[in-house]
mmCIF file of C-alpha atoms and ligand atoms in Angstrom:
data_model
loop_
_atom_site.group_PDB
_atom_site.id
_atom_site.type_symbol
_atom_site.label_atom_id
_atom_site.label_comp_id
_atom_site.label_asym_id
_atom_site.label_seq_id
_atom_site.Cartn_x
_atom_site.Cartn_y
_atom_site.Cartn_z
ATOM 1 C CA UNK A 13 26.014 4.206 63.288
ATOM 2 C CA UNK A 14 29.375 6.002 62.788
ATOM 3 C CA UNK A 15 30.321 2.827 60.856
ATOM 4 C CA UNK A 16 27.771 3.105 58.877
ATOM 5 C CA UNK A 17 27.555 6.534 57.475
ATOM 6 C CA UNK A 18 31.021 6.075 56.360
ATOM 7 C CA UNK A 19 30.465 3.042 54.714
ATOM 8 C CA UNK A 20 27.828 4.806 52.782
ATOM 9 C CA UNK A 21 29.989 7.303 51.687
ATOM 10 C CA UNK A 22 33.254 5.266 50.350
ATOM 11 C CA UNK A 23 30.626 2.977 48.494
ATOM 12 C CA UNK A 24 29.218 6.120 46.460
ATOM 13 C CA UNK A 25 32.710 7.788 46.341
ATOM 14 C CA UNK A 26 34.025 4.688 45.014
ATOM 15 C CA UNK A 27 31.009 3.645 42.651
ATOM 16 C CA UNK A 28 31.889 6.628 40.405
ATOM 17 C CA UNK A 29 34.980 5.912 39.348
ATOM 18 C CA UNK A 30 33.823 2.712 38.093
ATOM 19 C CA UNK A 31 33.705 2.262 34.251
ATOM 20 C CA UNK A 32 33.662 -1.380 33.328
ATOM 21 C CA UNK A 33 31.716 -5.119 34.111
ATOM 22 C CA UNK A 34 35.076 -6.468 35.941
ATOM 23 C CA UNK A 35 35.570 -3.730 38.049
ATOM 24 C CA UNK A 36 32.099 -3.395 39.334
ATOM 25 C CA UNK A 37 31.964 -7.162 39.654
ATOM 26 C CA UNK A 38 34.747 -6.697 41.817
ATOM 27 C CA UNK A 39 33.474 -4.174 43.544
ATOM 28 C CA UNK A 40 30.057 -6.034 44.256
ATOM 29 C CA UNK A 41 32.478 -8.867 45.457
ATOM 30 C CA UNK A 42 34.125 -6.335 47.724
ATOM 31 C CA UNK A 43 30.810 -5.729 49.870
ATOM 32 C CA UNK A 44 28.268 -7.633 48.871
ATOM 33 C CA UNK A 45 30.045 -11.232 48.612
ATOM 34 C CA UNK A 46 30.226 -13.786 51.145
ATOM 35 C CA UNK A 47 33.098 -12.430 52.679
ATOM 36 C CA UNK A 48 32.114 -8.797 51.594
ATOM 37 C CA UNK A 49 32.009 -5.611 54.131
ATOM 38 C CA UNK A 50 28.361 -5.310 53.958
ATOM 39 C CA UNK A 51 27.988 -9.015 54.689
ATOM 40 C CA UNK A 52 30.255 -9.613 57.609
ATOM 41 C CA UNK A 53 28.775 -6.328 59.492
ATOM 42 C CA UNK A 54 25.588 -8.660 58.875
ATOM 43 C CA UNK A 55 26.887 -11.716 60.800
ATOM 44 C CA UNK A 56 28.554 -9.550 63.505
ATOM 45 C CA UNK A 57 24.921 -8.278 64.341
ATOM 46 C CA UNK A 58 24.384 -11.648 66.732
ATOM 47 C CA UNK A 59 27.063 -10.282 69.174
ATOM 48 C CA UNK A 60 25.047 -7.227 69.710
ATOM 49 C CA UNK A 61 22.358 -6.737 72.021
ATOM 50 C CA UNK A 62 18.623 -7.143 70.954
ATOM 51 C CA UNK A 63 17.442 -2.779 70.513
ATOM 52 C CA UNK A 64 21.338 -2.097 68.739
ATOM 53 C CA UNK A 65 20.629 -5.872 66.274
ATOM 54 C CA UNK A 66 17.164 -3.960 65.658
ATOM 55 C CA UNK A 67 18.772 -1.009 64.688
ATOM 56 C CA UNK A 68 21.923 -1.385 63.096
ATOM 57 C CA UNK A 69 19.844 -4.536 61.458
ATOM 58 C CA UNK A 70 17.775 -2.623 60.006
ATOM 59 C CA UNK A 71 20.053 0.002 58.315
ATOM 60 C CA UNK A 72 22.471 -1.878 57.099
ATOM 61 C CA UNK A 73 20.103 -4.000 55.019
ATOM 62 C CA UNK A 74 18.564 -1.121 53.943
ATOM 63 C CA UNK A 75 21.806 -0.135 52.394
ATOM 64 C CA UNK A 76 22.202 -3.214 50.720
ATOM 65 C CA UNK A 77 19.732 -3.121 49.557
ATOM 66 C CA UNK A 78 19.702 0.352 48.005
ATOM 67 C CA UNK A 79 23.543 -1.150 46.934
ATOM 68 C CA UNK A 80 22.017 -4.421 44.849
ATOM 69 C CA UNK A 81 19.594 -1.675 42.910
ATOM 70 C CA UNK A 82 22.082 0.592 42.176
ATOM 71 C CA UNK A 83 24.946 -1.817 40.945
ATOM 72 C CA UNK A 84 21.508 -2.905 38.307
ATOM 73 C CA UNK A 85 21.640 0.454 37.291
ATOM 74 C CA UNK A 86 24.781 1.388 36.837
ATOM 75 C CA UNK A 87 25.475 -2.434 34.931
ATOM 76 C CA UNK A 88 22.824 -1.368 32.297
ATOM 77 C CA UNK A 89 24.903 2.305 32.187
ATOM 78 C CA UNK A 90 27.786 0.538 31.550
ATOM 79 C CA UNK A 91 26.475 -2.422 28.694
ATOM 80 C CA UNK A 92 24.792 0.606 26.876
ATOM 81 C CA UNK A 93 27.984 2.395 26.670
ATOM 82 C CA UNK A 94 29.771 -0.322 24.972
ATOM 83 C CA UNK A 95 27.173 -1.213 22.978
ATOM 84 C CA UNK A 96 27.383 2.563 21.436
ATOM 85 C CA UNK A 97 31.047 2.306 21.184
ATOM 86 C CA UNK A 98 30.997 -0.868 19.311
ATOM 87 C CA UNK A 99 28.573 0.804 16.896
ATOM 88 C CA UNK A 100 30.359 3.371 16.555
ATOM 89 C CA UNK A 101 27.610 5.707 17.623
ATOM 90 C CA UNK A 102 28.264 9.468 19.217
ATOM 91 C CA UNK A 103 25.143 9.514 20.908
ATOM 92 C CA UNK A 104 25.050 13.247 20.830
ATOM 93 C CA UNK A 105 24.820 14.031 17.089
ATOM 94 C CA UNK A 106 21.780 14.056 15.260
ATOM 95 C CA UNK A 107 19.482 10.891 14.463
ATOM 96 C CA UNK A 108 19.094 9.981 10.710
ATOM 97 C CA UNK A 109 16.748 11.029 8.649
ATOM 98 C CA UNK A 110 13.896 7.890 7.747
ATOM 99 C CA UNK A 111 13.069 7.437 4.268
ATOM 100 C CA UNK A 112 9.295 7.373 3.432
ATOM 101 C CA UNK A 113 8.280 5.111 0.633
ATOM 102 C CA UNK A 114 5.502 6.583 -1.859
ATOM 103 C CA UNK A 115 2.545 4.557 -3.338
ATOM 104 C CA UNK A 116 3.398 2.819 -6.571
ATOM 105 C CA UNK A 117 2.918 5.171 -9.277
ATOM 106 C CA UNK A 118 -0.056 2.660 -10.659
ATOM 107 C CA UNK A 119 -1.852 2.734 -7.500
ATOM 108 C CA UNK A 120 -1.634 6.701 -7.615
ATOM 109 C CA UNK A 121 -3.101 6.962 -10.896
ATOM 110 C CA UNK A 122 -5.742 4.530 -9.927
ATOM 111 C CA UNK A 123 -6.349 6.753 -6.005
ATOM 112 C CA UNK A 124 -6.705 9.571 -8.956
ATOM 113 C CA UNK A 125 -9.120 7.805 -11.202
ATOM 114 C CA UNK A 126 -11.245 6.861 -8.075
ATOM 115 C CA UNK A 127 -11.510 10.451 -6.844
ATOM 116 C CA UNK A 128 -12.669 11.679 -10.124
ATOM 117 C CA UNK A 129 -15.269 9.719 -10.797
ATOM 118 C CA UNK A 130 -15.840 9.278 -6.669
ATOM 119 C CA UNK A 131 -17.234 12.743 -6.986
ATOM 120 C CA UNK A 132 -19.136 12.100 -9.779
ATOM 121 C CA UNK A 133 -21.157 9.805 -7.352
ATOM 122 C CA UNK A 134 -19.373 6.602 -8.218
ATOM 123 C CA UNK A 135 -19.308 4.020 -6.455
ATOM 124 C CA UNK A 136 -16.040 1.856 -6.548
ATOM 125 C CA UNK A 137 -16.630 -1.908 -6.410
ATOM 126 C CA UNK A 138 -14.183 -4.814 -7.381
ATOM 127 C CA UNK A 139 -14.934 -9.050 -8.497
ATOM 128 C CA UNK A 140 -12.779 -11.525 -8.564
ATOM 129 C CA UNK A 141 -10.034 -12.479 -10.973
ATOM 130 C CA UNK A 142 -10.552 -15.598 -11.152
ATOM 131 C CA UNK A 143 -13.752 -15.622 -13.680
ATOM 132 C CA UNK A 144 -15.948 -18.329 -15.189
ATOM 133 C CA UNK A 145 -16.363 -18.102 -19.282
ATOM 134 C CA UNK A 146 -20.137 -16.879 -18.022
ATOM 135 C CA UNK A 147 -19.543 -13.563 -16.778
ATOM 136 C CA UNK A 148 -16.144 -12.809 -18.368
ATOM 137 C CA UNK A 149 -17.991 -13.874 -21.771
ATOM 138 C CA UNK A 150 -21.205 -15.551 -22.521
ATOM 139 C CA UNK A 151 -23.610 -12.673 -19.983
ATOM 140 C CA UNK A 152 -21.868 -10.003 -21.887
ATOM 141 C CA UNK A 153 -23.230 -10.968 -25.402
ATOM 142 C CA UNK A 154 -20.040 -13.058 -26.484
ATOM 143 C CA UNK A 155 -21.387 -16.224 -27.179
ATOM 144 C CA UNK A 156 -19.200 -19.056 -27.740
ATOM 145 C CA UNK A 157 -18.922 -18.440 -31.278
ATOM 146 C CA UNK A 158 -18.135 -15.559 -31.006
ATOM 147 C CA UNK A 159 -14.809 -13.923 -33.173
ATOM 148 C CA UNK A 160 -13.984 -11.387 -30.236
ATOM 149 C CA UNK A 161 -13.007 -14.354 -27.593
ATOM 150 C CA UNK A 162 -9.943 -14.265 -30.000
ATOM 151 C CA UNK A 163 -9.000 -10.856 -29.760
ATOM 152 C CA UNK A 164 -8.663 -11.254 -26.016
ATOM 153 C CA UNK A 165 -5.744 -14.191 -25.863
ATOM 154 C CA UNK A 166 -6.986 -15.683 -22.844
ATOM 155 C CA UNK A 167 -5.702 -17.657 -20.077
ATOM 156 C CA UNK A 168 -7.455 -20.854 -19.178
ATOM 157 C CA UNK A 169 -7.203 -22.709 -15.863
ATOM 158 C CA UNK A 170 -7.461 -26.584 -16.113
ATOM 159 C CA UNK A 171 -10.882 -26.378 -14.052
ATOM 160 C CA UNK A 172 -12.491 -24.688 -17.085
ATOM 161 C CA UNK A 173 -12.463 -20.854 -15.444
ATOM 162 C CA UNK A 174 -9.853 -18.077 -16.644
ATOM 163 C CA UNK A 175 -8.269 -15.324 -15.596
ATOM 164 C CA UNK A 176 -10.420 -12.257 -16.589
ATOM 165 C CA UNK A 177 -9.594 -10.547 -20.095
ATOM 166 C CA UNK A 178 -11.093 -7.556 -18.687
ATOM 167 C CA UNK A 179 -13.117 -5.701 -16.050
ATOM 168 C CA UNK A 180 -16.005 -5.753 -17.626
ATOM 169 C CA UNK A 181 -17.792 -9.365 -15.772
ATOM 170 C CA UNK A 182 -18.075 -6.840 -13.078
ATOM 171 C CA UNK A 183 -20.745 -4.966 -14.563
ATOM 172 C CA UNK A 184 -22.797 -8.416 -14.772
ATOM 173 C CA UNK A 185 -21.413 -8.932 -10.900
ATOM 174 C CA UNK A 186 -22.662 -5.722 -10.146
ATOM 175 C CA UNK A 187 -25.899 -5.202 -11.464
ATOM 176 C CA UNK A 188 -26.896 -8.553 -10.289
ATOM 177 C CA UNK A 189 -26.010 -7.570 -6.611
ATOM 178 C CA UNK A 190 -28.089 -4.167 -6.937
ATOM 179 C CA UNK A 191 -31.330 -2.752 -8.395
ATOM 180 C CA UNK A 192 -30.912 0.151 -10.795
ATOM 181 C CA UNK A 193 -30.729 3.086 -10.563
ATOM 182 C CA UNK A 194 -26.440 2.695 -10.326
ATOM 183 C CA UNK A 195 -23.387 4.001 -10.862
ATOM 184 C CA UNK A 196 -20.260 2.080 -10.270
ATOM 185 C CA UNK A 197 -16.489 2.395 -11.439
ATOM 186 C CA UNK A 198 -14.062 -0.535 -10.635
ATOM 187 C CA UNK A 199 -10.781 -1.045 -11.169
ATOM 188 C CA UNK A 200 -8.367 -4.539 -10.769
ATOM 189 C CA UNK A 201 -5.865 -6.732 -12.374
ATOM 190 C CA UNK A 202 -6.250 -8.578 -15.968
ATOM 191 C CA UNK A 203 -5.063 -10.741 -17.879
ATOM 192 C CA UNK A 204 -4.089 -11.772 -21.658
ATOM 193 C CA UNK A 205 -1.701 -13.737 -23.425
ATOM 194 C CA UNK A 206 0.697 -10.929 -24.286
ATOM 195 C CA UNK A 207 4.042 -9.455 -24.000
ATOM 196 C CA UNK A 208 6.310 -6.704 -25.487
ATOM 197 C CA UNK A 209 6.878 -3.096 -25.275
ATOM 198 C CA UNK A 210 3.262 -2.021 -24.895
ATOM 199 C CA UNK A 211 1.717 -5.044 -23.641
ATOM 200 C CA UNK A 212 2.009 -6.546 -20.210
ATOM 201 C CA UNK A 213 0.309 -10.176 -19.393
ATOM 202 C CA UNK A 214 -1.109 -9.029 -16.330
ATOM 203 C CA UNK A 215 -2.429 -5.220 -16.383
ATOM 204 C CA UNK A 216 -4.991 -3.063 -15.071
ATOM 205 C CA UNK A 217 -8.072 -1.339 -16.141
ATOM 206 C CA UNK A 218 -11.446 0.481 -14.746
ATOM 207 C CA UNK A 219 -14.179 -0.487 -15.734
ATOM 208 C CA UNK A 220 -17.556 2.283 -15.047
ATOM 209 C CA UNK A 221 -21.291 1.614 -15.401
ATOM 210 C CA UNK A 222 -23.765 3.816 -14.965
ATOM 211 C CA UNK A 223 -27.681 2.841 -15.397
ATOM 212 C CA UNK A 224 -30.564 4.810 -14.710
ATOM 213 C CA UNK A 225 -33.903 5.746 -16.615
ATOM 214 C CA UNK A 226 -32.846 8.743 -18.538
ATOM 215 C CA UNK A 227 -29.217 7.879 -19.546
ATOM 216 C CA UNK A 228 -27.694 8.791 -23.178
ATOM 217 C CA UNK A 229 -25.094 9.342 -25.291
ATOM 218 C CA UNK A 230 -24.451 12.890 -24.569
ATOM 219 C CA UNK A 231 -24.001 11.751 -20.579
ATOM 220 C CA UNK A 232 -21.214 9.283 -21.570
ATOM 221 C CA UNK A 233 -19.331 11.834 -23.835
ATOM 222 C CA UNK A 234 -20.045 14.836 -20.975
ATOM 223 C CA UNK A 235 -17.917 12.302 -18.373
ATOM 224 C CA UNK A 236 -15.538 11.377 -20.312
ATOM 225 C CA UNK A 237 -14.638 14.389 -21.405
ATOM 226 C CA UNK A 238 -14.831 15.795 -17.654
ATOM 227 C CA UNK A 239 -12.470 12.762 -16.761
ATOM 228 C CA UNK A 240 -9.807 13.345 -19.556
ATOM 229 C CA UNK A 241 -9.669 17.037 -18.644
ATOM 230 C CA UNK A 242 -9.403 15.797 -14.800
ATOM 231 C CA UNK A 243 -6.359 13.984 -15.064
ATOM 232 C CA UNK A 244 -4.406 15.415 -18.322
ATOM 233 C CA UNK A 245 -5.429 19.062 -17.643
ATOM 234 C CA UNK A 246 -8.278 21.347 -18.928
ATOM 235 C CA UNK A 247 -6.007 22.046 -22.509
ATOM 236 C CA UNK A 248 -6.231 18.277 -23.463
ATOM 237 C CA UNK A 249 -7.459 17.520 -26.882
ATOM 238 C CA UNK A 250 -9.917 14.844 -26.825
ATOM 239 C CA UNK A 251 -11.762 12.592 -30.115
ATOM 240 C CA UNK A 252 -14.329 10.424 -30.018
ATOM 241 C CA UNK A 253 -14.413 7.136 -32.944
ATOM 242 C CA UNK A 254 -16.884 4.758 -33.694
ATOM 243 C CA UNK A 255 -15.896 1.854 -32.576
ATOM 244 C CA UNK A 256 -17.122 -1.893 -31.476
ATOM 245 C CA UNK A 257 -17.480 -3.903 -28.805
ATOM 246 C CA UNK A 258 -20.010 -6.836 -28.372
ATOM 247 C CA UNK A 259 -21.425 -5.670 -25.333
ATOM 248 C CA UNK A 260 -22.171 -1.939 -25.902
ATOM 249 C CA UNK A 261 -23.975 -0.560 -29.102
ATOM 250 C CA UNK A 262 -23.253 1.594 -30.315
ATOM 251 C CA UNK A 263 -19.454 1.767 -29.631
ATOM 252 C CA UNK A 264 -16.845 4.166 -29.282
ATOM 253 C CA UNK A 265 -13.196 4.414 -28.173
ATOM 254 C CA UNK A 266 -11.715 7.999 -27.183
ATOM 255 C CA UNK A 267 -8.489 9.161 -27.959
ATOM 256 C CA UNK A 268 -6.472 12.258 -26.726
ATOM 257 C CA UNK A 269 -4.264 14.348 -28.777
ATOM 258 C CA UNK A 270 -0.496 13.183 -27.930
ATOM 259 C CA UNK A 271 0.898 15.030 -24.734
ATOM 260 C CA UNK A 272 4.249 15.091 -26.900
ATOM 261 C CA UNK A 273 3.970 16.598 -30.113
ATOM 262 C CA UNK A 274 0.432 18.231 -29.153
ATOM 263 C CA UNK A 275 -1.298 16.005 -32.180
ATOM 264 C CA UNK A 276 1.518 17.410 -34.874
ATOM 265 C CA UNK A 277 2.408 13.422 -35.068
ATOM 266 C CA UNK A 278 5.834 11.908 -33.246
ATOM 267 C CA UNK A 279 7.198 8.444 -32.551
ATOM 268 C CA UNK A 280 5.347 8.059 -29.466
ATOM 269 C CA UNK A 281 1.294 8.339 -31.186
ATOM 270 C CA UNK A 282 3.038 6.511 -34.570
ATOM 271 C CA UNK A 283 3.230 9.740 -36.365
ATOM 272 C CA UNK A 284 -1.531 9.742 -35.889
ATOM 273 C CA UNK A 285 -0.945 12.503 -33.802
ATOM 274 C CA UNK A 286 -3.258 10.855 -31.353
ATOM 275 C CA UNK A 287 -3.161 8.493 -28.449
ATOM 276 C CA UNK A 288 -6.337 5.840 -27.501
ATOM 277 C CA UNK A 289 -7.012 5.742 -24.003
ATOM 278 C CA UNK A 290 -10.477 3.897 -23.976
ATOM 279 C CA UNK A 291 -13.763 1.695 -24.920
ATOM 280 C CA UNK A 292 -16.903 2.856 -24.421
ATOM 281 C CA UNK A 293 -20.700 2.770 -25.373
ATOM 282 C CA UNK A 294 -24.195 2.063 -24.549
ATOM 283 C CA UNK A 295 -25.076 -1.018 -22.969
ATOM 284 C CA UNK A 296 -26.450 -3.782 -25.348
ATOM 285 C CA UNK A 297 -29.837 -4.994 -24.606
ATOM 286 C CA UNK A 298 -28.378 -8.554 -24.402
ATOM 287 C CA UNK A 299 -26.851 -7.870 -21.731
ATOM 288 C CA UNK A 300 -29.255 -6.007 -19.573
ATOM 289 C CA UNK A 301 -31.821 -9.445 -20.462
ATOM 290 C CA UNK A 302 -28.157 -11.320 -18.742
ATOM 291 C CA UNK A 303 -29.248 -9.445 -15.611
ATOM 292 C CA UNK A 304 -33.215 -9.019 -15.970
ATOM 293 C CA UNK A 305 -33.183 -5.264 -16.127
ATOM 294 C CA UNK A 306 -36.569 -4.029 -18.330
ATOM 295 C CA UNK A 307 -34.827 -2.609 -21.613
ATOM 296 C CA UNK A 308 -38.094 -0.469 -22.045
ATOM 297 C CA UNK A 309 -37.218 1.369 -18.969
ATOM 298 C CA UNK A 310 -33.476 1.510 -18.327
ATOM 299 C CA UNK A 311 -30.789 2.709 -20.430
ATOM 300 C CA UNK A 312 -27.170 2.627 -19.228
ATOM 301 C CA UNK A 313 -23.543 3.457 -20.075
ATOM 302 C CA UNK A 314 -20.134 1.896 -19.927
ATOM 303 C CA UNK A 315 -16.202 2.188 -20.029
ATOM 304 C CA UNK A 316 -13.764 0.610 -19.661
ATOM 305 C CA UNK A 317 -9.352 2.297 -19.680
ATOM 306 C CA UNK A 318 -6.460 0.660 -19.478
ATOM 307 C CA UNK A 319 -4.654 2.349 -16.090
ATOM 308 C CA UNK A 320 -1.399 1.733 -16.987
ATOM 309 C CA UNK A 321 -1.648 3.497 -20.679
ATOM 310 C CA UNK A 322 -2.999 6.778 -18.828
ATOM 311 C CA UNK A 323 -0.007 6.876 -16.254
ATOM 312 C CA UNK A 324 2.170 5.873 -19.642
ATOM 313 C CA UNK A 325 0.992 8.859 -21.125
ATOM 314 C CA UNK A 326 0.701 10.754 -17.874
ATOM 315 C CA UNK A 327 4.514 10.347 -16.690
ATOM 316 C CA UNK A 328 5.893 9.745 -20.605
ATOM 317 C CA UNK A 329 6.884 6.174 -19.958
ATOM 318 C CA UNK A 330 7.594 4.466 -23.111
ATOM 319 C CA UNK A 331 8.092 0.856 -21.504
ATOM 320 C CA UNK A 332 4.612 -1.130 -19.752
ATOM 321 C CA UNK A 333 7.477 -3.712 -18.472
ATOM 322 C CA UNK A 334 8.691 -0.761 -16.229
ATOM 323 C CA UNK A 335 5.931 -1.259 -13.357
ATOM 324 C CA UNK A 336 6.501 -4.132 -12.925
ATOM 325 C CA UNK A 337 10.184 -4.585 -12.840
ATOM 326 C CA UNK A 338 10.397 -2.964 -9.724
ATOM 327 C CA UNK A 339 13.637 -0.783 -9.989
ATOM 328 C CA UNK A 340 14.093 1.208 -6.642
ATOM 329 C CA UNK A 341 14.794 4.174 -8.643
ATOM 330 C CA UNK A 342 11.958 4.534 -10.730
ATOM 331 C CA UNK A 343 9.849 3.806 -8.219
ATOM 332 C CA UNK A 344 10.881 6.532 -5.993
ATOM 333 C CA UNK A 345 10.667 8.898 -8.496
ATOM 334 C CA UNK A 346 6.965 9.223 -8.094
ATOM 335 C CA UNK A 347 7.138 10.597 -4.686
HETATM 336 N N1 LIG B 10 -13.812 -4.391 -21.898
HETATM 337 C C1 LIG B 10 -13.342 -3.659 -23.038
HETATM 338 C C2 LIG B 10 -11.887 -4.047 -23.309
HETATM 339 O O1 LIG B 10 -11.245 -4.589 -22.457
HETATM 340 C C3 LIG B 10 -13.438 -2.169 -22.822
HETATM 341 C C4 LIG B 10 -14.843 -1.684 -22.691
HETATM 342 C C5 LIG B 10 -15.465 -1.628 -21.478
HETATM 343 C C6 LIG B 10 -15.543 -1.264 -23.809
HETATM 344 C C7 LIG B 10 -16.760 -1.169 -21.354
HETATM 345 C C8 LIG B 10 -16.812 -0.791 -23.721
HETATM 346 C C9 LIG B 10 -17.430 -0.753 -22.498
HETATM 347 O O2 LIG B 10 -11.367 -3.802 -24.374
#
């Protein structure tokens, strides 16, 4: 027993001054190895009578096993060490600081568009951008024929469907799906055969509808104004022109006195003092008979902006190609 307790205490004496794999290897070697301290005790047991084998038995595999648990520990002490040293790491200063990534300044001004007109009791739906000529077209009174599938350069997929020119087949999509009374805003990618400057081949817009029995002008103006004084602040100058557009009649577009020169005329509005932001208009009867609604009882509204020319104007970018380009630091500067 004597033997024992002072076993016990050179192991744990000796265990602390140990700082590397080799020497505790060694060490393990020392007792626990065939020929170790620990081990021979073991084998001397069978010269000892039965209650003193029972005994001594007992404690001295107790402490090896306590040994074999702590050598595990202090192996892992040891490897984690190194592996700080190698990397150079003082595990007592300070941890780093993590970087947190923002949104994509598009996908703000789109959270932003969403909330405004969210609480205006839109409802935000989305179609698919893959279109066929139908819906992106033909349902929204542009027949064949018709001179305005020009305007929008359009690209065609060799099965005959295109990639939408705008977000308008979503009004068809949408008031097919529901019954009217409704009012839905939804935004997504399009597409048109352009590039420079100002134009981007893939961009995005929103697109809102709103239909209900007792719609009119007045409403359309009252939103849009409410939405342009949203996001540009209450001082913005707004104008409203006649405009056209197949599928609304009549037709406006809006435009907001330049955030630069305050509508004096600069480089950035072309010297017009003003900026156009977007379509707009009352929805054609043609294309409420595309969806079967009863002309004689519903009247609706509808609008469609280009997202990136609002965060353009919002943030005083002067090149589209800049959202897409994805340079780390203008990116992060819309944190
Ligand atoms: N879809 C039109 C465009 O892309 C915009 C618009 C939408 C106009 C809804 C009127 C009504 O130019």
């Amino acid at each position: 027993m004597k033997i024992i307790k002072e076993l016990t205490q050179e192991i744990f004496k000796q265990l602390d001054s140990i700082n590397d794999l080799s020497e505790l290897e060694s060490f393990r070697i020392k007792y626990l190895g065939k020929k170790g301290v620990i081990t021979s005790y073991l084998k001397e047991l069978k010269n000892l009578s039965l209650e003193e084998r029972k005994l001594l038995g007992s404690q001295l595999n107790e402490l090896k096993e306590r040994l074999e648990v702590i050598l595990k520990q202090k192996e892992r002490e040891i490897l984690f060490k190194e592996e700080d040293k190698d990397l150079g790491i003082d595990i007592t200063l300070p941890g780093k600081k993590r970087e947190v990534g923002n949104l994509h300044p598009l996908t703000q001004v789109i959270e932003e568009l969403c909330e405004i007109f969210f609480r205006l009791g839109f409802e935000i739906v989305t179609g698919p951008e893959i279109e066929s000529d139908y819906y992106n077209f033909t349902a929204l009174n542009i027949p064949e024929w018709h001179p305005a599938r020009d305007m929008q350069a359009t690209f065609y997929l060799k099965n005959g469907a295109l990639l939408r020119t705008h977000t308008s087949p979503i009004q068809i999509r949408a008031m097919l799906e529901r019954t009217p009374p409704l009012r839905i805003i939804a935004p997504g990618k399009v597409y048109r055969c352009d590039a420079d400057i100002r134009h981007s081949p893939m961009f995005h817009q929103l697109e809102g509808l709103m239909v209900d029995e007792d719609v009119s002008f007045s409403d359309l103006k009252g939103i849009l104004i409410y939405f342009a004084q949203e996001i540009f602040g209450e001082k913005v100058k707004v104008r409203f022109r006649p405009s056209y557009f197949p599928f609304t009649e009549p037709s406006l577009e809006m435009d907001i006195g330049c955030v630069i020169c305050d509508t004096k005329g600069c480089r950035v509005c072309g010297e017009s003092g003003w900026l156009e932001i977007l379509g707009a208009g009352m929805v054609h009867p043609e294309v409420f008979k595309a969806v079967n609604y009863d002309t004689s009882r519903w009247q609706g509204f509808a609008f469609g902006l280009g997202i990136e020319r609002i965060a353009m104007i919002k943030y005083e970018i002067e090149d589209i190609r800049l959202f897409f380009e994805n340079h780390f630091l203008f990116l992060t500067s819309f944190k």
